[in-house]
PDB file of C-alpha atoms and ligand atoms in Angstrom:
ATOM      1  CA  MET X  52      -9.689   0.708  17.168  1.00  0.00           C
ATOM      2  CA  ILE X  53      -9.728   2.676  13.941  1.00  0.00           C
ATOM      3  CA  GLY X  54      -6.737   4.989  13.630  1.00  0.00           C
ATOM      4  CA  GLU X  55      -4.726   3.079  16.224  1.00  0.00           C
ATOM      5  CA  VAL X  56      -2.157   0.359  15.811  1.00  0.00           C
ATOM      6  CA  GLN X  57      -3.666  -3.139  15.871  1.00  0.00           C
ATOM      7  CA  ALA X  58      -1.475  -5.940  17.176  1.00  0.00           C
ATOM      8  CA  ASP X  59      -3.028  -8.573  14.931  1.00  0.00           C
ATOM      9  CA  CYS X  60      -2.759  -6.540  11.711  1.00  0.00           C
ATOM     10  CA  LEU X  61       0.030  -7.482   9.293  1.00  0.00           C
ATOM     11  CA  PHE X  62       0.608  -3.953   8.034  1.00  0.00           C
ATOM     12  CA  CYS X  63       0.494  -2.448  11.557  1.00  0.00           C
ATOM     13  CA  ARG X  64       3.220  -4.955  12.422  1.00  0.00           C
ATOM     14  CA  ILE X  65       5.240  -3.957   9.344  1.00  0.00           C
ATOM     15  CA  VAL X  66       4.836  -0.270  10.302  1.00  0.00           C
ATOM     16  CA  ALA X  67       5.981  -1.125  13.844  1.00  0.00           C
ATOM     17  CA  GLY X  68       9.018  -2.957  12.447  1.00  0.00           C
ATOM     18  CA  GLU X  69       7.929  -6.282  13.957  1.00  0.00           C
ATOM     19  CA  ILE X  70       7.796  -7.872  10.502  1.00  0.00           C
ATOM     20  CA  PRO X  71      10.539  -7.018   8.006  1.00  0.00           C
ATOM     21  CA  SER X  72       9.764  -5.218   4.761  1.00  0.00           C
ATOM     22  CA  THR X  73      11.686  -3.597   1.937  1.00  0.00           C
ATOM     23  CA  LYS X  74      10.941   0.070   2.539  1.00  0.00           C
ATOM     24  CA  VAL X  75      11.112   2.457  -0.377  1.00  0.00           C
ATOM     25  CA  ARG X  76       9.777   5.655   1.200  1.00  0.00           C
ATOM     26  CA  GLU X  77       8.732   6.769   4.647  1.00  0.00           C
ATOM     27  CA  THR X  78       7.113   9.918   6.022  1.00  0.00           C
ATOM     28  CA  GLU X  79       5.812  10.767   9.468  1.00  0.00           C
ATOM     29  CA  HIS X  80       2.412   9.303   8.651  1.00  0.00           C
ATOM     30  CA  THR X  81       2.978   6.883   5.741  1.00  0.00           C
ATOM     31  CA  LEU X  82       5.162   3.965   4.749  1.00  0.00           C
ATOM     32  CA  ALA X  83       5.842   2.541   1.264  1.00  0.00           C
ATOM     33  CA  PHE X  84       7.323  -0.939   0.894  1.00  0.00           C
ATOM     34  CA  ARG X  85       7.642  -3.575  -1.819  1.00  0.00           C
ATOM     35  CA  ASP X  86       4.859  -6.118  -2.229  1.00  0.00           C
ATOM     36  CA  ILE X  87       6.114  -9.602  -1.306  1.00  0.00           C
ATOM     37  CA  ASN X  88       4.380 -11.106  -4.378  1.00  0.00           C
ATOM     38  CA  PRO X  89       4.939  -8.533  -7.137  1.00  0.00           C
ATOM     39  CA  GLN X  90       2.431  -8.494  -9.993  1.00  0.00           C
ATOM     40  CA  MET X  91       4.384  -6.032 -12.149  1.00  0.00           C
ATOM     41  CA  PRO X  92       8.095  -5.067 -12.160  1.00  0.00           C
ATOM     42  CA  THR X  93       7.276  -2.177  -9.837  1.00  0.00           C
ATOM     43  CA  HIS X  94       4.808  -3.226  -7.154  1.00  0.00           C
ATOM     44  CA  VAL X  95       4.886  -1.080  -4.043  1.00  0.00           C
ATOM     45  CA  LEU X  96       2.283  -0.702  -1.310  1.00  0.00           C
ATOM     46  CA  VAL X  97       1.694   2.677   0.341  1.00  0.00           C
ATOM     47  CA  VAL X  98      -0.011   2.594   3.724  1.00  0.00           C
ATOM     48  CA  PRO X  99      -0.982   5.136   6.363  1.00  0.00           C
ATOM     49  CA  LYS X 100       0.836   4.253   9.572  1.00  0.00           C
ATOM     50  CA  ALA X 101      -2.448   4.507  11.449  1.00  0.00           C
ATOM     51  CA  HIS X 102      -4.888   1.650  10.993  1.00  0.00           C
ATOM     52  CA  TYR X 103      -8.000   2.071   8.846  1.00  0.00           C
ATOM     53  CA  PRO X 104      -9.685  -0.988   7.372  1.00  0.00           C
ATOM     54  CA  ASN X 105      -9.824   0.273   3.779  1.00  0.00           C
ATOM     55  CA  ALA X 106      -9.241   3.328   1.625  1.00  0.00           C
ATOM     56  CA  ALA X 107     -12.757   4.742   1.897  1.00  0.00           C
ATOM     57  CA  ALA X 108     -12.736   4.452   5.703  1.00  0.00           C
ATOM     58  CA  LEU X 109      -9.392   6.257   5.709  1.00  0.00           C
ATOM     59  CA  ALA X 110     -10.755   9.032   3.479  1.00  0.00           C
ATOM     60  CA  GLU X 111     -13.878   9.438   5.657  1.00  0.00           C
ATOM     61  CA  ALA X 112     -11.853   9.612   8.866  1.00  0.00           C
ATOM     62  CA  ASP X 113      -8.854  11.607   7.666  1.00  0.00           C
ATOM     63  CA  PRO X 114      -9.129  13.094   4.154  1.00  0.00           C
ATOM     64  CA  ALA X 115      -5.764  14.850   4.450  1.00  0.00           C
ATOM     65  CA  LEU X 116      -4.038  11.580   5.258  1.00  0.00           C
ATOM     66  CA  ALA X 117      -5.791   9.885   2.327  1.00  0.00           C
ATOM     67  CA  GLY X 118      -4.426  12.664   0.117  1.00  0.00           C
ATOM     68  CA  THR X 119      -0.953  12.174   1.538  1.00  0.00           C
ATOM     69  CA  VAL X 120      -1.129   8.453   0.729  1.00  0.00           C
ATOM     70  CA  LEU X 121      -2.032   9.301  -2.883  1.00  0.00           C
ATOM     71  CA  ALA X 122       0.726  11.898  -3.150  1.00  0.00           C
ATOM     72  CA  GLU X 123       3.223   9.388  -1.792  1.00  0.00           C
ATOM     73  CA  ALA X 124       2.028   6.863  -4.384  1.00  0.00           C
ATOM     74  CA  GLY X 125       2.897   9.415  -7.059  1.00  0.00           C
ATOM     75  CA  ARG X 126       6.322   9.986  -5.504  1.00  0.00           C
ATOM     76  CA  VAL X 127       6.950   6.237  -5.457  1.00  0.00           C
ATOM     77  CA  ALA X 128       6.113   6.131  -9.171  1.00  0.00           C
ATOM     78  CA  GLY X 129       8.614   8.918  -9.763  1.00  0.00           C
ATOM     79  CA  ASP X 130      11.325   7.231  -7.699  1.00  0.00           C
ATOM     80  CA  GLU X 131      10.678   3.944  -9.521  1.00  0.00           C
ATOM     81  CA  LYS X 132      10.859   5.661 -12.944  1.00  0.00           C
ATOM     82  CA  VAL X 133       7.378   4.556 -14.005  1.00  0.00           C
ATOM     83  CA  ALA X 134       5.707   7.957 -13.830  1.00  0.00           C
ATOM     84  CA  ASP X 135       6.326   8.678 -17.531  1.00  0.00           C
ATOM     85  CA  SER X 136       5.500   5.195 -18.843  1.00  0.00           C
ATOM     86  CA  GLY X 137       2.411   5.049 -16.647  1.00  0.00           C
ATOM     87  CA  TYR X 138       1.310   3.166 -13.576  1.00  0.00           C
ATOM     88  CA  ARG X 139      -1.803   1.859 -11.869  1.00  0.00           C
ATOM     89  CA  LEU X 140      -3.090   2.673  -8.404  1.00  0.00           C
ATOM     90  CA  ILE X 141      -5.361  -0.049  -7.028  1.00  0.00           C
ATOM     91  CA  PHE X 142      -7.333  -0.145  -3.808  1.00  0.00           C
ATOM     92  CA  ASN X 143      -8.960  -3.523  -3.300  1.00  0.00           C
ATOM     93  CA  THR X 144     -11.899  -3.115  -0.945  1.00  0.00           C
ATOM     94  CA  GLY X 145     -13.599  -6.168   0.555  1.00  0.00           C
ATOM     95  CA  SER X 146     -12.649  -9.826   0.299  1.00  0.00           C
ATOM     96  CA  GLY X 147     -14.896 -10.274  -2.748  1.00  0.00           C
ATOM     97  CA  ALA X 148     -12.664  -7.800  -4.581  1.00  0.00           C
ATOM     98  CA  GLY X 149      -9.449  -9.473  -3.469  1.00  0.00           C
ATOM     99  CA  GLN X 150      -8.631  -7.488  -0.353  1.00  0.00           C
ATOM    100  CA  THR X 151      -6.612  -9.772   1.922  1.00  0.00           C
ATOM    101  CA  VAL X 152      -5.068  -7.270   4.351  1.00  0.00           C
ATOM    102  CA  PHE X 153      -7.613  -5.072   6.080  1.00  0.00           C
ATOM    103  CA  HIS X 154      -5.319  -2.098   6.632  1.00  0.00           C
ATOM    104  CA  ALA X 155      -5.784   0.607   3.982  1.00  0.00           C
ATOM    105  CA  HIS X 156      -3.164   0.405   1.256  1.00  0.00           C
ATOM    106  CA  VAL X 157      -2.739   1.440  -2.350  1.00  0.00           C
ATOM    107  CA  HIS X 158      -0.910  -0.777  -4.816  1.00  0.00           C
ATOM    108  CA  VAL X 159       1.467   1.155  -7.101  1.00  0.00           C
ATOM    109  CA  LEU X 160       1.998  -0.974 -10.199  1.00  0.00           C
ATOM    110  CA  GLY X 161       4.088  -0.216 -13.256  1.00  0.00           C
ATOM    111  CA  GLY X 162       6.859  -1.202 -15.592  1.00  0.00           C
ATOM    112  CA  GLY X 163       7.224  -4.085 -18.018  1.00  0.00           C
ATOM    113  CA  ASN X 164       4.512  -4.475 -20.645  1.00  0.00           C
ATOM    114  CA  GLY X 165       1.721  -3.236 -18.406  1.00  0.00           C
ATOM    115  CA  GLU X 166       0.307  -6.729 -17.884  1.00  0.00           C
ATOM    116  CA  LEU X 167      -0.402  -7.979 -14.393  1.00  0.00           C
ATOM    117  CA  HIS X 168       0.977 -11.385 -13.422  1.00  0.00           C
ATOM    118  CA  GLU X 169      -1.137 -14.121 -11.774  1.00  0.00           C
ATOM    119  CA  ARG X 170      -3.868 -12.088 -10.158  1.00  0.00           C
ATOM    120  CA  LEU X 171      -5.491  -8.707 -10.332  1.00  0.00           C
ATOM    121  CA  VAL X 172      -3.417  -7.829  -7.249  1.00  0.00           C
TER     122      VAL X 172
HETATM  123  P1  LIG S 269      -4.733  -6.849  -0.976  1.00  0.00           P
HETATM  124  O1  LIG S 269      -4.937  -8.219  -1.570  1.00  0.00           O
HETATM  125  O2  LIG S 269      -5.176  -5.720  -1.837  1.00  0.00           O
HETATM  126  O3  LIG S 269      -5.274  -6.776   0.434  1.00  0.00           O
HETATM  127  O4  LIG S 269      -3.149  -6.646  -0.903  1.00  0.00           O
HETATM  128  C1  LIG S 269      -2.351  -7.224   0.065  1.00  0.00           C
HETATM  129  C2  LIG S 269      -0.991  -7.344  -0.532  1.00  0.00           C
HETATM  130  O5  LIG S 269      -0.066  -7.541   0.516  1.00  0.00           O
HETATM  131  C3  LIG S 269      -0.814  -8.529  -1.492  1.00  0.00           C
HETATM  132  O6  LIG S 269      -0.465  -8.036  -2.784  1.00  0.00           O
HETATM  133  C4  LIG S 269       0.311  -9.344  -0.850  1.00  0.00           C
HETATM  134  O7  LIG S 269       1.214  -9.889  -1.803  1.00  0.00           O
HETATM  135  C5  LIG S 269       0.982  -8.324   0.035  1.00  0.00           C
HETATM  136  N1  LIG S 269       1.689  -8.858   1.185  1.00  0.00           N
HETATM  137  C6  LIG S 269       1.282  -9.837   2.027  1.00  0.00           C
HETATM  138  N2  LIG S 269       2.196 -10.028   2.997  1.00  0.00           N
HETATM  139  C7  LIG S 269       3.203  -9.150   2.765  1.00  0.00           C
HETATM  140  C8  LIG S 269       4.440  -8.851   3.412  1.00  0.00           C
HETATM  141  N3  LIG S 269       4.827  -9.504   4.521  1.00  0.00           N
HETATM  142  N4  LIG S 269       5.224  -7.896   2.874  1.00  0.00           N
HETATM  143  C9  LIG S 269       4.854  -7.233   1.761  1.00  0.00           C
HETATM  144  N5  LIG S 269       3.689  -7.448   1.113  1.00  0.00           N
HETATM  145  C10 LIG S 269       2.879  -8.397   1.600  1.00  0.00           C
HETATM  146 ZN1  LIG S 270      -3.280  -2.173  10.645  1.00  0.00          ZN
END
């Protein structure tokens, strides 16, 4: 169900603490944790704790929460000291665009020379 925790969803399980993650920030409604396969020196994922299948679905259902996710992404960039040098926010949407986890998340990418590693996240 949209907006509820889904037992078979990787990021719902990370939010629930059933799968370990390296948390960098947490609020009542969001969690930020390091990507397991970093594509830049800073590579953090920010997710709403509630389940939405992608960013647009999140924004349609709960625009305030979508805004909170974006604001948290900016705070992660500040904490990670990439706000001044610059960073990318990426929302992959659909498997054809590389989305592999169907729980809304934004990639916060920065640091190094600005090049991505193996894949376009
Ligand atoms: P996407 O391809 O946009 O759906 O992004 C999913 C991201 O989740 C990928 O960059 C993966 O490296 C990352 N990922 C997969 N499993 C984990 C995990 N257990 N902990 C942290 N990040 C993960
Ligand atoms: Zn989920």
